[in-house]
Amino acid sequence: MIAPATPKTFKVRIKRQDGRDQPAYWQEFEVERRPSQNIIAVLQQIAANPVTTAGEQVEPVVWDSGCLEEVCGSCTMVINGHVRQSCSALVPDLLEDADDNTITVEPMTKFPVVRDLFVDRQRMFDNLVKVKAWVPIDGTHDLGEGPKESPEKQQERYAISRCMTCGCCLEACPQFTLDNDFLGAQAIAQAYYFNEHETGKKLKGERLEALAGPGGVADCGNAQNCVKVCPKEIPLTEAIAKAGRQLTVHAVKKFFTGK
Amino acid sequence: MADSPRVIVVGGGLAGLAASVRVAEAGLPVDLFSMVPVKRSHSVCAQGGINACNKVAAQQGYSEWQHMDETLYGGDFLNHQPPVYEMTHWAPKIINLLDRMGVPFNRTNEGERDLRLFGGSLFKRTHFAGASTGQQLLYGLDEQTRRYEAEGKVNKYEFWEFLWPIVDDSTGEKVCKGIVAQDMRTMEIRAFRADAVVMATGGNGLIYGKSTMSVICTGGAASRCYQAGAALGNPEMIQVHPTAIPGEDKCRLMSESARGEGGRVWVPRTKGDDRHPLDIPENERWYFLEEKYPDYGNLVPRDIATREIFWVCQDGMGIGGGNMVYLDITHLPQATKDKLAAILEIYEKFTGDDPREVPMKIFPAVHYSMGGVYTTYTPYDPDKDTYTPATQPKRKPGEGMLLGDPQNMTTDIAGLYAFGEANYAYHGATRLGANALLSCIFDGLFCGLSVANYARDPKGGKASGVADSVVDRFVEQEKHKVTKLTESHGSNNPYEIHRELGVEMTASATVVKTEERLLQARAKLNELRERYADLKITDTGLYTNQNVSFSRALGDMLIYAQAIIEGSIARKESRGSHYRDDFPDRIDEPFHATTKAWYDPSAEGSCRIEWEPIPLPLVPLRKRDYGAATAKKTDESKEPAAAK
Amino acid sequence: MTAATTSAPVTTRPGAPKPKTRTSVAGPLSQHHFVLRRLHSLSGIVPVGLFVIGHLFTNAQMIWQDNGETFQHEVEFIHSIPALLFIEIALWSAIAFHAGLGLYYTFSGKGNVAAYSYGDNIRYSLQRWTGVIALVFIFFHIATLRWRWDILGLWDTPFYYKGYSVPGMEEQFPALANVPLSAPLTAYALQYSVWVALLYLVGVVAVVFHWSNGLWTAAISWGLTISTGAMKKWGYVCIGLFVALMVFFGAAFVGSLRYDFDAMTPQQKAATLFTVGDGQWAFDDKERLETDLASIGMEAVLLPPEDADETGAAGDERPIVEPSETPGVADDAADHGGDAAH
């Protein structure tokens, strides 16, 4: 419920960029308040009528979105300085701790900007290839049931499997930058996830070798921002620690057995 | 390798990924096109589960046959029986496969896959992975696709939009030989040749403005195939979910378990009462479901609840005169509220209101398109079955589809297939809960082989042999469309047209339809199409131009919408999700038939309707009437599952 | 025509923005990435860390106010260890290895405390800053006290301003001549300048924080603490270690500030004899100093100006005896010197 004293409009400052490697600039829009309004709705309102507070008709803002239910991971943005999904970023909450009745919306900084708020997160998917994030099944033919699994193990794996590759953990990670090769919490957690599956284990050695290389799990500086910004509340730091343990054991074994 | 047959899959949801995996496994290279990274496809949104006869239910008398029967009965017999037979018999195998792929299905103490009850059945036959089964299944297939991608067998084109099928009719028959697609970032338009093309492009919820679907579910791709000459099947069949959270940007599902646990649906007795809900005393609240259905109250079956809520709002009795009613759980004991925590948190997250304190505002929302691109299939024929070992008994004719036959799920354009929600094949007039995920994966896996077989021996020769002039024509057509859009300096805002389209379609062609209202919609659509011809585009650049993409899809949505309206007008009966207030009964003669809609710019609504009778080789027609007792039981049976 | 080419296999994603080449370390560094990382962790914890504990424990003996006797005893014990040089070389190598890689790792990330001011994130940044501070501090500490470097004269060091010498001392007290005598030197330095005191305070806090926080993160990296609960509990242990080491340091610090130079034995005085650029003596009582020196047959002699120049002193000739104020703290220390000397 909007209190009667609440202004009918608010301002949105959007960091825009016309293309890759182009200079970024800010534009400000005045937007009408509506009930249950989130940042996506705000962007839709702007798209329908892209006129800045200065009265300038501009090109509509480009952004990435999908399900709008916080499961597809598309609409990650930096809103009021914090990375999050814009579909679940509600205007009243954002205005509550904002100055001047203004919300700022920026693209993620750890990925190259395609245009405006739309960034290229291909690196996250490439990292999944690096850690061989799949179960090496024999094929799609009917070979009966999969391996049994305890409910506890399922619960542990399920929590990690909810990762929607949104990139919040990487955006907030001080160790993950545009130009280094750190894998980050997402890929490390996925590597651990597959190491814990009975068939997925077959590639454990290869995954751990990938985690041992440059940008691997040892590069994690334990700032633990990832777990705090994860919209799916995935126990990322625990997954990283568990991957670290697997790697320690693996390295010791390898040292003594040579394989 | 250079001249190896190639397959294009458009869409990276469950159906598209399953198809990619199956075709790649069959040894053909796959080009996979998706408007979004495939892992973000709309399949992630499915929460409930996936149905299959399992070993526990089988020992209690359940069978694949019964699963098929439930699906046909639920679909009010508008679904073809052989495909449904095949799908339900494959279901256990599909679950096993997904299990082997590492999908974290919930487990019992002994490590077996756990099961839940779901609507339309008295047996526990629904497998689930937490509260995000669709997401988990999609990821399982995404991972396998990535594996093939790493091996170079699947080539992904993410952020590429399908624009048009390349249809070669030089031989007198329409044969698909590839697609024209556009990179949504660089705006490059290119032709991609292929010997077979699979459309796995999902539903069309955006035609209704706000639905429970993702922003990419415009139905644009299906509409383009329709315009290129593929018929639509049952376009009027749209599933509406009774309780959704209306939002500024979309509608989000509110599980029925809220009602199951004692939630009460009401509106203020006085029209236009704008007091805070908690300030409205008990005697001034209208519990209309409880009043009209004293026996079942808030637990009336889905379609009745949907219609009642709809009617109340049509009468202007909705909250603030709008399209919303209260779903109130504030009176429930804390323990019950705790049990519902997961779904209550979703409400709180997206509305900012705590449903434990303030009644929720809900309204029915478009949820699934049963209709879609018309597809055919080859029924099982023991004489043509080359897969069943000679030592094993063969099935009877019509029991299922013929594995590997190139006809399976092909559209009216040869070499163009439609899988998953994009086709019309499995759900008839209503889809059963937890059957959608199954049908999508089944299409990909079962019919994927058909695609591979066809691509090895395509009609009209190899795609690489098609004359450049044929291909270039389509590229030029699409480039011209973009030029026309970027040079549109007319007076109509595309977002406004879309808003009006959504409002019109929701009001005329969702829960309750009447001839009168549909005719009004027909006129409105004509008006919108006229206005569409005079668009105002604010972004005229040629780099990552979402305005162009959206406006182009809007034109296709308008054409698809016309087919929905024409189908709804033509089907003068009530069946499944299609409820005609002026024809409230099911009329099997002549309407036990598929609405086959052909694109015809000269016809009313650019749409020509044909009726195609539906054979009944396995199960005879019977009245779809969940007995009162059953209805109640079914609804209750959903609760323990959904509340989890 | 180019638009209508067949969809041949493509190696790069068409239309995808060009990937930026990311910095990666060539050769052995990337080949043995993991081993180096673990050795980095280990080299910080074990040789360096354990040495620091021992060092701080030894220094803490300064608190006894016994003119550094207990402390000196410990120091002498250390110096009596055979092949000390090898141990020292090992330590220096460990420090150099840890610091070298540490610097490289530090610059591979980019702190973002301003945007995400969570405790763990602040410690991430602090770990890197304290590493750099510790490196600078340790270098100066060792260079000035152990190697007796006078760093380019920039380090206007009060540690060993070689204004005076005691000829014949080295022959007469060979043992003393080789002893670094860090206690009185450091004590004087701390008393002499607030800046030195502050440098030591910051430097040691940085070292101790870096070590105890490093211990916390190492437990995660090695996979010893894998649950959030375990990380938390181990965190308390690390805080405990931090506090314990800070107590050691506090003892050394306070002990140094209260150090009474005049209470030293004549031999110690001879070995410790020094002055500072502005002519301030470490000793309050010039006459007693001279008497003490005379009692062991010694005499302080002003070094020739050029010699002093070489070591960075101002060339001015200064009188040997020019009583002046010692730092205030030393006065206090002198007052209490008798009480503590037991």
PDB file of N, CA and C in Angstrom, chain C residues 119-146:
ATOM      1  N   GLY C 119      31.475  -8.047   6.083  1.00  0.00           N
ATOM      2  CA  GLY C 119      32.667  -8.308   6.883  1.00  0.00           C
ATOM      3  C   GLY C 119      33.704  -9.138   6.153  1.00  0.00           C
ATOM      4  N   ASP C 120      33.256 -10.236   5.547  1.00  0.00           N
ATOM      5  CA  ASP C 120      34.198 -11.128   4.879  1.00  0.00           C
ATOM      6  C   ASP C 120      34.902 -10.415   3.731  1.00  0.00           C
ATOM      7  N   ASN C 121      34.147  -9.568   3.042  1.00  0.00           N
ATOM      8  CA  ASN C 121      34.717  -8.856   1.901  1.00  0.00           C
ATOM      9  C   ASN C 121      35.733  -7.822   2.370  1.00  0.00           C
ATOM     10  N   ILE C 122      35.426  -7.168   3.496  1.00  0.00           N
ATOM     11  CA  ILE C 122      36.377  -6.201   4.050  1.00  0.00           C
ATOM     12  C   ILE C 122      37.666  -6.928   4.404  1.00  0.00           C
ATOM     13  N   ARG C 123      37.525  -8.120   4.953  1.00  0.00           N
ATOM     14  CA  ARG C 123      38.726  -8.876   5.314  1.00  0.00           C
ATOM     15  C   ARG C 123      39.494  -9.335   4.076  1.00  0.00           C
ATOM     16  N   TYR C 124      38.748  -9.604   2.994  1.00  0.00           N
ATOM     17  CA  TYR C 124      39.429  -9.946   1.732  1.00  0.00           C
ATOM     18  C   TYR C 124      40.361  -8.815   1.328  1.00  0.00           C
ATOM     19  N   SER C 125      39.836  -7.590   1.368  1.00  0.00           N
ATOM     20  CA  SER C 125      40.660  -6.445   0.973  1.00  0.00           C
ATOM     21  C   SER C 125      41.766  -6.202   1.990  1.00  0.00           C
ATOM     22  N   LEU C 126      41.405  -6.321   3.273  1.00  0.00           N
ATOM     23  CA  LEU C 126      42.412  -6.105   4.315  1.00  0.00           C
ATOM     24  C   LEU C 126      43.558  -7.102   4.177  1.00  0.00           C
ATOM     25  N   GLN C 127      43.216  -8.342   3.844  1.00  0.00           N
ATOM     26  CA  GLN C 127      44.244  -9.364   3.710  1.00  0.00           C
ATOM     27  C   GLN C 127      45.288  -8.924   2.685  1.00  0.00           C
ATOM     28  N   ARG C 128      44.802  -8.299   1.616  1.00  0.00           N
ATOM     29  CA  ARG C 128      45.717  -7.856   0.573  1.00  0.00           C
ATOM     30  C   ARG C 128      46.498  -6.615   0.990  1.00  0.00           C
ATOM     31  N   TRP C 129      45.810  -5.667   1.596  1.00  0.00           N
ATOM     32  CA  TRP C 129      46.505  -4.467   2.067  1.00  0.00           C
ATOM     33  C   TRP C 129      47.521  -4.812   3.150  1.00  0.00           C
ATOM     34  N   THR C 130      47.083  -5.635   4.113  1.00  0.00           N
ATOM     35  CA  THR C 130      48.004  -5.965   5.203  1.00  0.00           C
ATOM     36  C   THR C 130      49.192  -6.739   4.660  1.00  0.00           C
ATOM     37  N   GLY C 131      48.990  -7.507   3.635  1.00  0.00           N
ATOM     38  CA  GLY C 131      50.105  -8.233   3.022  1.00  0.00           C
ATOM     39  C   GLY C 131      51.148  -7.266   2.506  1.00  0.00           C
ATOM     40  N   VAL C 132      50.682  -6.249   1.822  1.00  0.00           N
ATOM     41  CA  VAL C 132      51.610  -5.260   1.269  1.00  0.00           C
ATOM     42  C   VAL C 132      52.289  -4.491   2.405  1.00  0.00           C
ATOM     43  N   ILE C 133      51.481  -4.080   3.369  1.00  0.00           N
ATOM     44  CA  ILE C 133      52.056  -3.337   4.512  1.00  0.00           C
ATOM     45  C   ILE C 133      53.071  -4.213   5.237  1.00  0.00           C
ATOM     46  N   ALA C 134      52.713  -5.461   5.450  1.00  0.00           N
ATOM     47  CA  ALA C 134      53.599  -6.375   6.168  1.00  0.00           C
ATOM     48  C   ALA C 134      54.905  -6.534   5.406  1.00  0.00           C
ATOM     49  N   LEU C 135      54.799  -6.627   4.115  1.00  0.00           N
ATOM     50  CA  LEU C 135      56.013  -6.804   3.314  1.00  0.00           C
ATOM     51  C   LEU C 135      56.947  -5.612   3.482  1.00  0.00           C
ATOM     52  N   VAL C 136      56.391  -4.415   3.370  1.00  0.00           N
ATOM     53  CA  VAL C 136      57.197  -3.203   3.518  1.00  0.00           C
ATOM     54  C   VAL C 136      57.783  -3.164   4.922  1.00  0.00           C
ATOM     55  N   PHE C 137      56.954  -3.450   5.887  1.00  0.00           N
ATOM     56  CA  PHE C 137      57.376  -3.390   7.284  1.00  0.00           C
ATOM     57  C   PHE C 137      58.488  -4.396   7.576  1.00  0.00           C
ATOM     58  N   ILE C 138      58.259  -5.620   7.141  1.00  0.00           N
ATOM     59  CA  ILE C 138      59.245  -6.668   7.426  1.00  0.00           C
ATOM     60  C   ILE C 138      60.578  -6.323   6.755  1.00  0.00           C
ATOM     61  N   PHE C 139      60.475  -5.795   5.563  1.00  0.00           N
ATOM     62  CA  PHE C 139      61.706  -5.445   4.864  1.00  0.00           C
ATOM     63  C   PHE C 139      62.507  -4.416   5.666  1.00  0.00           C
ATOM     64  N   PHE C 140      61.844  -3.372   6.074  1.00  0.00           N
ATOM     65  CA  PHE C 140      62.558  -2.343   6.831  1.00  0.00           C
ATOM     66  C   PHE C 140      63.042  -2.876   8.164  1.00  0.00           C
ATOM     67  N   HIS C 141      62.213  -3.676   8.746  1.00  0.00           N
ATOM     68  CA  HIS C 141      62.528  -4.242  10.052  1.00  0.00           C
ATOM     69  C   HIS C 141      63.817  -5.065   9.962  1.00  0.00           C
ATOM     70  N   ILE C 142      63.860  -5.945   9.001  1.00  0.00           N
ATOM     71  CA  ILE C 142      65.031  -6.811   8.851  1.00  0.00           C
ATOM     72  C   ILE C 142      66.226  -6.008   8.356  1.00  0.00           C
ATOM     73  N   ALA C 143      65.956  -5.150   7.382  1.00  0.00           N
ATOM     74  CA  ALA C 143      67.049  -4.404   6.778  1.00  0.00           C
ATOM     75  C   ALA C 143      67.729  -3.517   7.809  1.00  0.00           C
ATOM     76  N   THR C 144      66.949  -2.863   8.605  1.00  0.00           N
ATOM     77  CA  THR C 144      67.547  -1.925   9.549  1.00  0.00           C
ATOM     78  C   THR C 144      68.118  -2.636  10.763  1.00  0.00           C
ATOM     79  N   LEU C 145      67.394  -3.598  11.292  1.00  0.00           N
ATOM     80  CA  LEU C 145      67.836  -4.196  12.538  1.00  0.00           C
ATOM     81  C   LEU C 145      68.783  -5.362  12.347  1.00  0.00           C
ATOM     82  N   ARG C 146      68.528  -6.142  11.309  1.00  0.00           N
ATOM     83  CA  ARG C 146      69.334  -7.343  11.169  1.00  0.00           C
ATOM     84  C   ARG C 146      70.534  -7.089  10.267  1.00  0.00           C
TER      85      ARG C 146
END
